[in-house]
C-alpha atoms as one frame of an Amber mdcrd trajectory, in Angstrom:
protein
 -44.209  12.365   5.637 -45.923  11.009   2.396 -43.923   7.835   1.119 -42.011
   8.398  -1.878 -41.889   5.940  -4.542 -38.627   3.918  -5.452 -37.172   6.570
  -8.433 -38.422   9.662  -6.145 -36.402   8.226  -3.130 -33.274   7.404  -5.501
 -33.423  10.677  -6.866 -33.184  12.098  -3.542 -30.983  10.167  -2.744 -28.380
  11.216  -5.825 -29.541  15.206  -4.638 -28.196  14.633  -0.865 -25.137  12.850
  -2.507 -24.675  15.862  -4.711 -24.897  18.116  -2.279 -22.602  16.788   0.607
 -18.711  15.034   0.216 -20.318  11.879   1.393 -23.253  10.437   3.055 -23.655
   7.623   5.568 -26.513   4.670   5.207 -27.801   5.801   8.398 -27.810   9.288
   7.814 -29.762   9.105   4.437 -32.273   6.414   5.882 -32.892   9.438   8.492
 -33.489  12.465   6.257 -35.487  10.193   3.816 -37.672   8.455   6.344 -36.991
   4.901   5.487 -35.084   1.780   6.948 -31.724   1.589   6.570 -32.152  -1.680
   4.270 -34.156   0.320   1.973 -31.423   2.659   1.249 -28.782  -0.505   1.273
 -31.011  -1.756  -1.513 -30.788   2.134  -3.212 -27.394   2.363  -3.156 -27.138
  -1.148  -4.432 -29.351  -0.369  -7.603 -27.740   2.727  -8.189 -24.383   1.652
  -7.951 -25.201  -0.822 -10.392 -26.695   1.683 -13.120 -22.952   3.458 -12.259
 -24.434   6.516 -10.763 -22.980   6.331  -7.217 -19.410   4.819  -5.810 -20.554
   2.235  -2.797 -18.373   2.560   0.322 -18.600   0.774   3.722 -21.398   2.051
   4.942 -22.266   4.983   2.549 -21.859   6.224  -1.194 -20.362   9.024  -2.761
 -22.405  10.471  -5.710 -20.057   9.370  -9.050 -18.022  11.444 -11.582 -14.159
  11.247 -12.541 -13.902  14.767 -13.287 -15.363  16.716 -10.510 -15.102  16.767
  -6.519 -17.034  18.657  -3.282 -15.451  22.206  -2.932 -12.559  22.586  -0.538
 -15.201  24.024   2.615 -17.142  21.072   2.045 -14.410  18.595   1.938 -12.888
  19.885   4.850 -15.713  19.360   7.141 -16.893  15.963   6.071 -15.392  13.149
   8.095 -13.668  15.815  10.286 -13.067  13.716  13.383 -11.554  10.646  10.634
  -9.219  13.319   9.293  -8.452  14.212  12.746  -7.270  10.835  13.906  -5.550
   9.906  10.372  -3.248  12.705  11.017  -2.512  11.723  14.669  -1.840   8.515
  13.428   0.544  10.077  10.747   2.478  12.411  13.215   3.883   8.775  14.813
   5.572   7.661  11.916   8.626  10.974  12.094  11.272  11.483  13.732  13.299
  15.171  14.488  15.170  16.441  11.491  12.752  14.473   8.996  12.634  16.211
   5.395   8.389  15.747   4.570   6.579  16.608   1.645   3.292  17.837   2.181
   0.418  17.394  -0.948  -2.547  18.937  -1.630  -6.033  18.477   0.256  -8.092
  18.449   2.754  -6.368  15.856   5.179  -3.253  17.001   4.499  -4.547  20.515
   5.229  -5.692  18.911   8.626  -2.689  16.765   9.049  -0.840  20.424   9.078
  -2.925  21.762  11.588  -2.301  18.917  14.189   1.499  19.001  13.138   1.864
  22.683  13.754   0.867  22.165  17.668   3.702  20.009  18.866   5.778  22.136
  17.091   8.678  19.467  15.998  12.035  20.156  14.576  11.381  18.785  10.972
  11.568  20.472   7.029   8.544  20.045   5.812   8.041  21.462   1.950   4.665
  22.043   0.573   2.742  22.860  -2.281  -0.212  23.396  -0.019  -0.554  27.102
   0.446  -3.378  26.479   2.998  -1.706  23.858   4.942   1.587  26.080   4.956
  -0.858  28.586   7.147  -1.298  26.473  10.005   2.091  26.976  11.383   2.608
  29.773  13.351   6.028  31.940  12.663   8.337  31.242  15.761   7.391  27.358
  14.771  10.448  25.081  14.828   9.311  23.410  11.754  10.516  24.813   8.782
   8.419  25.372   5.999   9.445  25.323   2.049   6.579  26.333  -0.067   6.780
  25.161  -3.624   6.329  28.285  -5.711   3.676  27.981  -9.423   0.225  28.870
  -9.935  -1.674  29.471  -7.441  -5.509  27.658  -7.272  -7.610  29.145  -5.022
 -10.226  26.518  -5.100  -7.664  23.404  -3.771  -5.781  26.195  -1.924  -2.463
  24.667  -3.324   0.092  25.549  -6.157   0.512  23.317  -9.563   2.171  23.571
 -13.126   5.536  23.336 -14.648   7.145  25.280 -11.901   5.728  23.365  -9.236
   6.321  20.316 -10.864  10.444  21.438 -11.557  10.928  22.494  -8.697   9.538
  19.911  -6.847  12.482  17.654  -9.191  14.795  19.854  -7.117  14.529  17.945
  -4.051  15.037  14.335  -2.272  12.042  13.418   0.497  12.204  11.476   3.413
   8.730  10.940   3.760   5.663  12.332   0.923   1.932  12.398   2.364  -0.621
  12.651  -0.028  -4.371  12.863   0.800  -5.811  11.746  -3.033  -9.563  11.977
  -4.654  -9.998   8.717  -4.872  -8.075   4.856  -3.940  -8.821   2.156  -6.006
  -6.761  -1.508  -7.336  -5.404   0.582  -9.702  -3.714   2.934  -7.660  -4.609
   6.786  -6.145  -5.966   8.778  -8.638  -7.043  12.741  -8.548  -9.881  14.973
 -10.265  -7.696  17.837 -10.961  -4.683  17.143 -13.818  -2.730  19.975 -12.150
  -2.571  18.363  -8.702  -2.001  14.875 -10.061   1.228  16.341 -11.836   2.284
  17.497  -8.830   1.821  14.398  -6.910   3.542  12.166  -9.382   6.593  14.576
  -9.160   6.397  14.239  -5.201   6.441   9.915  -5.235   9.217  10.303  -7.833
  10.869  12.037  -5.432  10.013  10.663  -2.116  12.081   7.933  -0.183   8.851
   6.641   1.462   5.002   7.559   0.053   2.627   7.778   2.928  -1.352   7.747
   1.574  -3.684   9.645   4.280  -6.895   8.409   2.410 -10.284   7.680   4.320
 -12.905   5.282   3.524 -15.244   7.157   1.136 -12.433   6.908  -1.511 -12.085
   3.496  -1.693 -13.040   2.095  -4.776 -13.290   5.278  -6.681 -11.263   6.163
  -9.662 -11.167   9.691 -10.694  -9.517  11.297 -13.592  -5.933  10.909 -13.353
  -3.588   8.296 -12.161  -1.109   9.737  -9.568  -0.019   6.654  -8.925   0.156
   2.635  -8.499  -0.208   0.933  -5.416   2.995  -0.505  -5.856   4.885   2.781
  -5.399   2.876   3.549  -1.919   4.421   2.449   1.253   1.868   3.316   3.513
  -1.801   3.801   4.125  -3.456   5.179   6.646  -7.087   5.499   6.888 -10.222
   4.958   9.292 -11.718   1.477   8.196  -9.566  -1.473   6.968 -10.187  -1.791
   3.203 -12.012  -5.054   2.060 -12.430  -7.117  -1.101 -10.653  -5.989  -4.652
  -8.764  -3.467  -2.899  -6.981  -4.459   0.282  -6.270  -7.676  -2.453  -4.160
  -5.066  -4.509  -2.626  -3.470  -1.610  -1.512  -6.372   0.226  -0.294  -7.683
  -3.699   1.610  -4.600  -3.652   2.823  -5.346   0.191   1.188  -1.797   1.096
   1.195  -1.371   5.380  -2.498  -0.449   5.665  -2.877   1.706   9.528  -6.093
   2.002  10.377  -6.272   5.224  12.851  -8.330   5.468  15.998 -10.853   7.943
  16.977
């Protein structure tokens, strides 16, 4: 393989990031033929120039307004999503009330909750997630009606948002864009709406958020770390952030494979 020079390789390496959720060091050192240090020192440069959004051990390719699509999303990190959602299930008990956001965790966190079947109320605005349960489940499921966006497979606007008002939560999971000291934030305004209704409303905000979100900041704020109870991802946050969530006396779980 001929040996590409530095702005070749970084261009590549913003093509890969393009094209996937998120890349690993190791994975981009392997389709590009290089040493793992080499791309360290890629992702450094470029993350400096504000292309790309470090991450422990990867990058995600950088822009506020604009995410994978939902197939893509759903298979990257699978196994992480897997294991946040495990970790999740622990924290109910029978008879719960839950509210159920948007995404592609959440979506998975649904799938996992749907097979032990558990007496709880769970409301969503996540048409796809709603699927997963089958219809002699025990859990019942309140879908949150509005318009309908078949991209995010979820529902959003004013009558999501009111009647989403209607209601008190035990417990709201939210699986956002992007985690950062300022607080979870999302690339689509409609979904963000919805998610600020569902904290406002929510005795207890759980944040199902893995590690190739940390430290970004997409377009809208859903909300500050101070109103989030709980995260639970795959790596323990470092630096700036787990600063502001421990400030904010945020329980960080970190879920195992």
């Amino acid at each position: 393989m001929t040996k590409l020079r530095p702005d070749d390789r970084r261009d590549r390496v913003l093509k890969a990031l393009n094209t996937n959720a998120s890349l690993r060091i190791t994975e981009l050192a392997r389709t590009l033929n290089v040493s793992t240090e080499t791309i360290r020192r890629d992702l450094d440069f470029l993350h400096e120039k504000d292309l790309v959004q470090r991450h422990y051990g990867g990058a995600v390719a950088k822009s506020v307004g604009s995410e994978p699509p939902w197939a893509e999303r759903l298979i990257a990190f699978a196994d992480v999503k897997s294991a946040i959602a495990r970790s999740a299930i622990k924290l109910f008990s029978d008879k719960d009330v839950l509210m159920l956001g948007p995404g592609a965790t959440a979506y998975t966190f649904a799938k996992h909750l749907a097979a032990e079947n558990r007496r709880l109320t769970v409301f969503t605005n996540n048409l796809a997630a709603s699927s997963c349960f089958a219809p002699d489940s025990r859990t019942r499921v309140v879908i949150a009606p509005g318009e309908y966006d078949p991209a995010e497979g979820c529902t959003w606007g004013p009558e999501t948002t009111e009647f989403i008002g209607k209601f008190r939560f035990d417990t709201s999971l939210l699986s956002v864009s992007g985690l950062s000291a300022l607080g979870g934030t999302e690339v689509v305004s409609g979904i963000a709406w919805a998610e600020r209704a569902i904290v406002a409303q929510s005795a207890r905000t759980v944040l199902m958020v893995d590690h190739s979100k940390f430290g970004n900041t997409c377009l809208e704020l859903v909300c500050k770390l101070d109103d989030v109870d709980i995260l639970i991802t795959d790596i323990a946050p470092e630096g700036e952030l787990l600063e502001a969530l421990e400030e904010a006396d945020v329980e960080i779980i970190v879920a195992e494979e």
